[in-house]
Structures are given as structure tokens and as C-alpha cells.
Amino acid sequence: MRQPLIAGNWKMNGSKSSAESLLNGVVSGARGLSKTDVAVCVPYPYLYLGESLLAGSSVRLGAQNLCTEAGGAFTGEVSGSMLADFGCGYVICGHSERREYYGENEASIAQKMVRAVESGLTPILCVGETLQQREAGETESVIGTQIDGIIERIGIDAFDGIEIAYEPVWAIGTGMTATPEQAQAVHAFIRGRIAALKGPIAEKLRILYGGSMKPGNAAELLGQPDIDGGLIGGASLSADDFLAICQAGEQLAA
Ligand code: PGA
């Protein structure tokens, strides 16, 4: 069995003081967890705070994006090595909000994943379909194209040790969650796609579900055989809710 990973994606939320209390709350609540990996992907300005407050705890720090380039004259950008310098272990790559609002595509996402790995970070590659695509019966072709577009560029071996998050766009921040059966079907499809190329990579690959996961639905989702964790947006802004999801992972892993 794969050890679950519950990762918070704070998005562009919070303040210095709310970030501090949320980080402290997660650190103290996560103390008893031994079978679940926990991470929080914070906005850039709170990385330093995260590095200090998570020091000595098992909660890992992550970021939500990184630059396609390693360094230099790229005003406003942040490199993978800077993230690593602040103690990040994870970085989200290709979140649907970045694909939609900032024009990210397979080419830039693949390059970001390469930069992440070069810097010692674990990419969390996000994939997912829109409601229109789901209703048109295109879910598998959309997800397949998103995965293949990365494999074509950086090879199947680059999937060894990364995390994938399946996040149906229609479920993100909407309160509409994929049913456990809907999510399981797509997770199994993703694993099968990777397994067709490299079985051992697929077997150990963690595939997280994201999209309105909360304390009330986490156990059912995490109980599916191919759902290995969660990427949590809204519910990660409350330490209690986030920790309740972590506890659901812990109980299933027990
Ligand atoms: P949500 O966001 O949990 O608020 O739906 C998930 C995500 O976008 O990562």
C-alpha cells in the first residue's frame, strides 16, 4: 500500500498572521500522525515563515509554482533552487488555475517539472477535465493527452518519484466533489496509462484527488484503491478541517 499524502494548497490566501497560526495549528495537530505524509503549499511570501515554523516537524513545505528557467533576468519569477533554499520539498506544477489564467501548457509544465527535479523538489503534477469535457465524454482523452504531453517531453522515467493530482476542474472550489467511483475510475485510468509504459513506476506512483475534498467526504475518497491522498484547497485554510482530512488518511493507512 502507498502511504497517503495530504497536501494543502493555500492558493493566494492569507496574511502573515493567519499563515502563522495556520502553520502552528497544522504542526501541532500533525504530531500524532505516523502513516500519512503531510505538506502545505504556501504563497511565496510565507515560505520563510513556513521554513521556520515547520522546522523539526514532519510537515513538509511546498510551493504552488516555479519558473521554467533556472535563474537570471526573469523579473517577477521564482526559481526551483530558491524554493529548495527555503526548505521546500514539493512544488505544484500545472494546476488548472495556472493553465487557465496564465497560459500554462504541457511544454511549460514539463519544463517546470524538470527544473523542480533538478532543484531536489518533488513535483505535484495536476491534471483534470472541465465539466464541458466530462459531459462530452472526453474525460479520458483529455487526461490522457495531458499525461502523454509530459511523457513525450521528459520521458516516462521522470514520473518515478513524482506525485500526480487528479483535479476535475468542475470540482475545484465549487463544493461539487467527484463521487468516489468517478474519481477512482480516472485514477485507475491514469495509473493504467503509466503502467502501460513502466509497471513499477505506476505501482508506486501516488495519485492524489483534489476538488472540494473535505472532512465529510475524505474517508470515502481516500478509501478507493487508486486514491493515494488529497490536494486540498479551501479546506486547507482551516487547521481543524485539514487535520481531519489527514486523520482520515491515517486511519485508512493503519
Ligand atoms: P478545493 O481546491 O479543495 O478548494 O476544491 C483544490 C485545488 O485546487 O487544489
Short mmCIF file of C-alpha atoms and ligand atoms in Angstrom, two decimals:
data_model
loop_
_atom_site.label_atom_id
_atom_site.label_comp_id
_atom_site.label_asym_id
_atom_site.label_seq_id
_atom_site.Cartn_x
_atom_site.Cartn_y
_atom_site.Cartn_z
CA MET A 1 0.00 0.00 0.00
CA ARG A 2 1.17 3.53 -0.81
CA GLN A 3 1.49 5.87 2.18
CA PRO A 4 -1.08 8.66 1.77
CA LEU A 5 -0.03 12.25 1.14
CA ILE A 6 -2.33 15.06 2.18
CA ALA A 7 -1.11 18.35 0.72
CA GLY A 8 -2.68 21.74 1.35
CA ASN A 9 -2.84 24.25 -1.49
CA TRP A 10 -3.43 27.61 0.13
CA LYS A 11 -3.62 29.38 -3.23
CA MET A 12 -3.46 33.21 -2.89
CA ASN A 13 -4.96 33.34 0.58
CA GLY A 14 -3.88 34.51 3.99
CA SER A 15 -1.83 37.13 5.75
CA LYS A 16 1.34 36.93 7.78
CA SER A 17 -0.65 36.43 10.96
CA SER A 18 -3.17 33.92 9.57
CA ALA A 19 -0.33 31.97 7.93
CA GLU A 20 1.48 31.83 11.24
CA SER A 21 -1.49 30.49 13.17
CA LEU A 22 -2.39 28.01 10.43
CA LEU A 23 1.16 26.67 10.27
CA ASN A 24 1.32 26.36 14.05
CA GLY A 25 -2.04 24.61 14.13
CA VAL A 26 -1.04 22.11 11.46
CA VAL A 27 2.30 21.39 13.13
CA SER A 28 0.75 20.66 16.50
CA GLY A 29 -2.15 18.63 15.08
CA ALA A 30 0.08 16.57 12.81
CA ARG A 31 2.30 15.42 15.67
CA GLY A 32 0.49 12.13 16.18
CA LEU A 33 0.46 11.15 12.52
CA SER A 34 2.86 8.42 11.51
CA LYS A 35 1.32 6.79 8.46
CA THR A 36 0.36 9.87 6.48
CA ASP A 37 2.65 12.38 4.79
CA VAL A 38 1.52 15.97 5.24
CA ALA A 39 2.56 19.05 3.26
CA VAL A 40 1.43 22.64 2.91
CA CYS A 41 1.97 24.60 -0.31
CA VAL A 42 2.03 28.23 0.78
CA PRO A 43 2.25 31.50 -1.16
CA TYR A 44 5.85 32.62 -1.82
CA PRO A 45 5.95 35.41 0.80
CA TYR A 46 5.19 32.88 3.55
CA LEU A 47 7.93 30.42 2.64
CA TYR A 48 10.34 31.85 5.17
CA LEU A 49 7.71 31.64 7.88
CA GLY A 50 6.92 28.08 6.78
CA GLU A 51 10.57 27.09 6.85
CA SER A 52 10.93 28.40 10.42
CA LEU A 53 7.67 27.09 11.85
CA LEU A 54 7.81 23.66 10.24
CA ALA A 55 11.41 23.07 11.31
CA GLY A 56 11.65 19.91 13.37
CA SER A 57 8.14 18.75 12.42
CA SER A 58 7.13 16.08 9.94
CA VAL A 59 5.05 18.56 7.93
CA ARG A 60 6.76 19.34 4.64
CA LEU A 61 6.77 22.71 2.93
CA GLY A 62 5.75 23.23 -0.68
CA ALA A 63 5.20 25.98 -3.23
CA GLN A 64 2.48 26.42 -5.83
CA ASN A 65 4.56 27.25 -8.89
CA LEU A 66 8.12 27.82 -10.11
CA CYS A 67 9.86 29.36 -13.10
CA THR A 68 10.66 27.40 -16.25
CA GLU A 69 14.19 28.83 -16.07
CA ALA A 70 16.95 28.11 -13.58
CA GLY A 71 17.80 31.74 -12.84
CA GLY A 72 18.72 35.14 -14.27
CA ALA A 73 16.82 38.00 -15.89
CA PHE A 74 13.22 36.82 -15.41
CA THR A 75 11.59 39.65 -13.48
CA GLY A 76 8.94 38.52 -11.04
CA GLU A 77 9.78 34.84 -11.26
CA VAL A 78 10.95 32.39 -8.58
CA SER A 79 13.33 29.52 -9.33
CA GLY A 80 13.27 25.96 -8.10
CA SER A 81 16.60 26.43 -6.34
CA MET A 82 15.16 29.39 -4.40
CA LEU A 83 12.28 27.19 -3.25
CA ALA A 84 14.70 24.48 -2.18
CA ASP A 85 16.75 27.11 -0.37
CA PHE A 86 13.68 27.86 1.78
CA GLY A 87 13.20 24.21 2.66
CA CYS A 88 10.54 23.29 0.12
CA GLY A 89 10.14 19.62 -0.66
CA TYR A 90 7.21 19.92 -3.06
CA VAL A 91 6.04 22.19 -5.83
CA ILE A 92 2.69 22.09 -7.62
CA CYS A 93 3.08 22.05 -11.42
CA GLY A 94 0.31 22.74 -13.91
CA HIS A 95 -2.58 23.48 -11.57
CA SER A 96 -5.72 24.10 -13.65
CA GLU A 97 -5.86 27.72 -12.43
CA ARG A 98 -2.39 28.27 -13.89
CA ARG A 99 -3.36 26.51 -17.11
CA GLU A 100 -6.48 28.65 -17.40
CA TYR A 101 -5.31 32.09 -16.22
CA TYR A 102 -1.59 32.04 -17.01
CA GLY A 103 -1.46 30.08 -20.24
CA GLU A 104 0.46 27.11 -18.91
CA ASN A 105 0.58 24.16 -21.23
CA GLU A 106 2.31 20.78 -21.44
CA ALA A 107 5.52 22.38 -22.77
CA SER A 108 5.92 24.85 -19.90
CA ILE A 109 4.68 22.39 -17.29
CA ALA A 110 7.18 19.75 -18.44
CA GLN A 111 9.97 22.30 -18.24
CA LYS A 112 8.92 23.32 -14.74
CA MET A 113 8.94 19.67 -13.68
CA VAL A 114 12.49 19.30 -14.95
CA ARG A 115 13.56 22.43 -13.04
CA ALA A 116 11.85 21.15 -9.92
CA VAL A 117 13.63 17.81 -10.00
CA GLU A 118 16.98 19.49 -10.78
CA SER A 119 16.46 21.52 -7.61
CA GLY A 120 15.62 18.50 -5.48
CA LEU A 121 11.89 19.23 -5.33
CA THR A 122 9.10 16.72 -5.88
CA PRO A 123 6.63 17.98 -8.49
CA ILE A 124 2.90 17.50 -7.90
CA LEU A 125 1.63 17.36 -11.47
CA CYS A 126 -2.04 18.39 -11.75
CA VAL A 127 -4.36 17.11 -14.45
CA GLY A 128 -8.12 17.37 -14.86
CA GLU A 129 -11.04 17.90 -17.21
CA THR A 130 -13.64 20.66 -17.38
CA LEU A 131 -17.35 19.99 -16.90
CA GLN A 132 -17.93 20.51 -20.61
CA GLN A 133 -15.27 17.93 -21.44
CA ARG A 134 -16.73 15.45 -18.95
CA GLU A 135 -20.22 15.91 -20.30
CA ALA A 136 -18.93 15.39 -23.84
CA GLY A 137 -17.42 12.06 -22.73
CA GLU A 138 -13.88 13.37 -23.22
CA THR A 139 -12.52 12.87 -19.71
CA GLU A 140 -10.10 10.07 -20.57
CA SER A 141 -8.91 11.63 -23.81
CA VAL A 142 -8.24 14.97 -22.04
CA ILE A 143 -6.38 13.39 -19.13
CA GLY A 144 -4.54 11.03 -21.49
CA THR A 145 -3.39 13.97 -23.61
CA GLN A 146 -2.24 15.91 -20.52
CA ILE A 147 -0.19 12.93 -19.28
CA ASP A 148 1.17 11.96 -22.71
CA GLY A 149 2.20 15.59 -23.39
CA ILE A 150 4.51 15.43 -20.37
CA ILE A 151 5.82 11.93 -21.14
CA GLU A 152 6.64 12.92 -24.73
CA ARG A 153 8.75 15.79 -23.48
CA ILE A 154 10.54 14.43 -20.44
CA GLY A 155 10.10 10.66 -20.67
CA ILE A 156 8.33 8.10 -18.53
CA ASP A 157 11.26 7.80 -16.13
CA ALA A 158 10.58 11.37 -14.99
CA PHE A 159 7.40 10.00 -13.37
CA ASP A 160 9.47 7.95 -10.96
CA GLY A 161 9.06 9.62 -7.58
CA ILE A 162 6.69 12.44 -8.54
CA GLU A 163 3.11 12.91 -7.36
CA ILE A 164 0.11 13.34 -9.64
CA ALA A 165 -3.07 15.13 -8.59
CA TYR A 166 -6.29 14.43 -10.44
CA GLU A 167 -8.38 17.56 -10.03
CA PRO A 168 -11.59 17.73 -12.04
CA VAL A 169 -11.86 21.45 -12.84
CA TRP A 170 -15.60 21.41 -12.16
CA ALA A 171 -14.99 20.22 -8.60
CA ILE A 172 -12.35 22.80 -7.63
CA GLY A 173 -13.65 25.32 -5.14
CA THR A 174 -17.24 24.60 -6.21
CA GLY A 175 -18.35 22.30 -3.41
CA MET A 176 -19.12 19.72 -6.13
CA THR A 177 -16.97 16.68 -5.46
CA ALA A 178 -16.40 13.80 -7.85
CA THR A 179 -18.07 10.71 -6.44
CA PRO A 180 -15.60 8.13 -5.13
CA GLU A 181 -16.49 5.96 -8.16
CA GLN A 182 -15.91 8.80 -10.64
CA ALA A 183 -12.59 9.69 -9.05
CA GLN A 184 -11.46 6.06 -8.74
CA ALA A 185 -12.20 5.46 -12.43
CA VAL A 186 -9.95 8.35 -13.51
CA HIS A 187 -7.21 7.43 -11.02
CA ALA A 188 -7.21 3.86 -12.35
CA PHE A 189 -7.08 5.22 -15.89
CA ILE A 190 -4.04 7.39 -15.04
CA ARG A 191 -2.24 4.51 -13.35
CA GLY A 192 -3.01 2.27 -16.31
CA ARG A 193 -1.60 4.84 -18.72
CA ILE A 194 1.69 4.91 -16.81
CA ALA A 195 1.67 1.13 -16.24
CA ALA A 196 1.46 0.53 -19.98
CA LEU A 197 4.91 2.13 -20.21
CA LYS A 198 6.53 1.25 -16.87
CA GLY A 199 4.73 -1.01 -14.44
CA PRO A 200 6.95 -0.44 -11.38
CA ILE A 201 6.64 3.36 -11.68
CA ALA A 202 2.84 3.10 -11.87
CA GLU A 203 2.73 0.77 -8.89
CA LYS A 204 4.44 3.20 -6.53
CA LEU A 205 3.07 6.43 -8.04
CA ARG A 206 0.87 8.37 -5.65
CA ILE A 207 -2.20 9.82 -7.33
CA LEU A 208 -3.94 12.43 -5.17
CA TYR A 209 -7.51 13.59 -5.61
CA GLY A 210 -8.28 17.31 -5.49
CA GLY A 211 -11.59 19.14 -5.80
CA SER A 212 -13.68 20.06 -2.76
CA MET A 213 -12.21 17.32 -0.59
CA LYS A 214 -13.28 17.99 2.99
CA PRO A 215 -13.62 16.17 6.31
CA GLY A 216 -17.06 14.83 5.36
CA ASN A 217 -16.02 13.12 2.12
CA ALA A 218 -12.30 12.43 2.65
CA ALA A 219 -12.57 8.91 4.09
CA GLU A 220 -14.73 7.67 1.25
CA LEU A 221 -12.47 9.15 -1.41
CA LEU A 222 -9.24 8.07 0.27
CA GLY A 223 -10.69 4.58 0.69
CA GLN A 224 -10.59 3.97 -3.08
CA PRO A 225 -7.79 1.67 -4.19
CA ASP A 226 -6.13 4.15 -6.56
CA ILE A 227 -6.63 7.32 -4.50
CA ASP A 228 -3.43 7.84 -2.54
CA GLY A 229 -4.05 11.20 -0.94
CA GLY A 230 -5.53 14.62 -1.46
CA LEU A 231 -4.62 18.06 -2.73
CA ILE A 232 -6.74 20.28 -0.56
CA GLY A 233 -7.64 23.87 -1.39
CA GLY A 234 -10.41 25.52 0.61
CA ALA A 235 -10.36 23.04 3.49
CA SER A 236 -6.60 23.53 3.96
CA LEU A 237 -7.26 27.08 5.18
CA SER A 238 -8.71 25.69 8.42
CA ALA A 239 -6.25 23.72 10.55
CA ASP A 240 -9.12 21.66 12.01
CA ASP A 241 -10.55 20.69 8.63
CA PHE A 242 -7.15 20.00 7.12
CA LEU A 243 -6.13 17.86 10.08
CA ALA A 244 -9.42 15.96 9.99
CA ILE A 245 -8.60 15.00 6.39
CA CYS A 246 -5.10 13.96 7.49
CA GLN A 247 -6.70 11.81 10.20
CA ALA A 248 -8.91 10.12 7.61
CA GLY A 249 -5.75 9.24 5.68
CA GLU A 250 -4.07 7.99 8.85
CA GLN A 251 -6.98 5.72 9.76
CA LEU A 252 -7.14 4.17 6.32
CA ALA A 253 -3.41 3.62 6.29
CA ALA A 254 -3.50 1.94 9.71
P1 PGA B 1 -10.51 22.91 -3.44
O1 PGA B 1 -9.19 23.14 -4.33
O2 PGA B 1 -10.19 21.88 -2.42
O3 PGA B 1 -10.83 24.25 -2.86
O4 PGA B 1 -11.58 22.44 -4.41
C1 PGA B 1 -8.34 22.09 -4.68
C2 PGA B 1 -7.22 22.60 -5.54
O5 PGA B 1 -7.47 23.44 -6.41
O6 PGA B 1 -6.05 22.19 -5.38
#
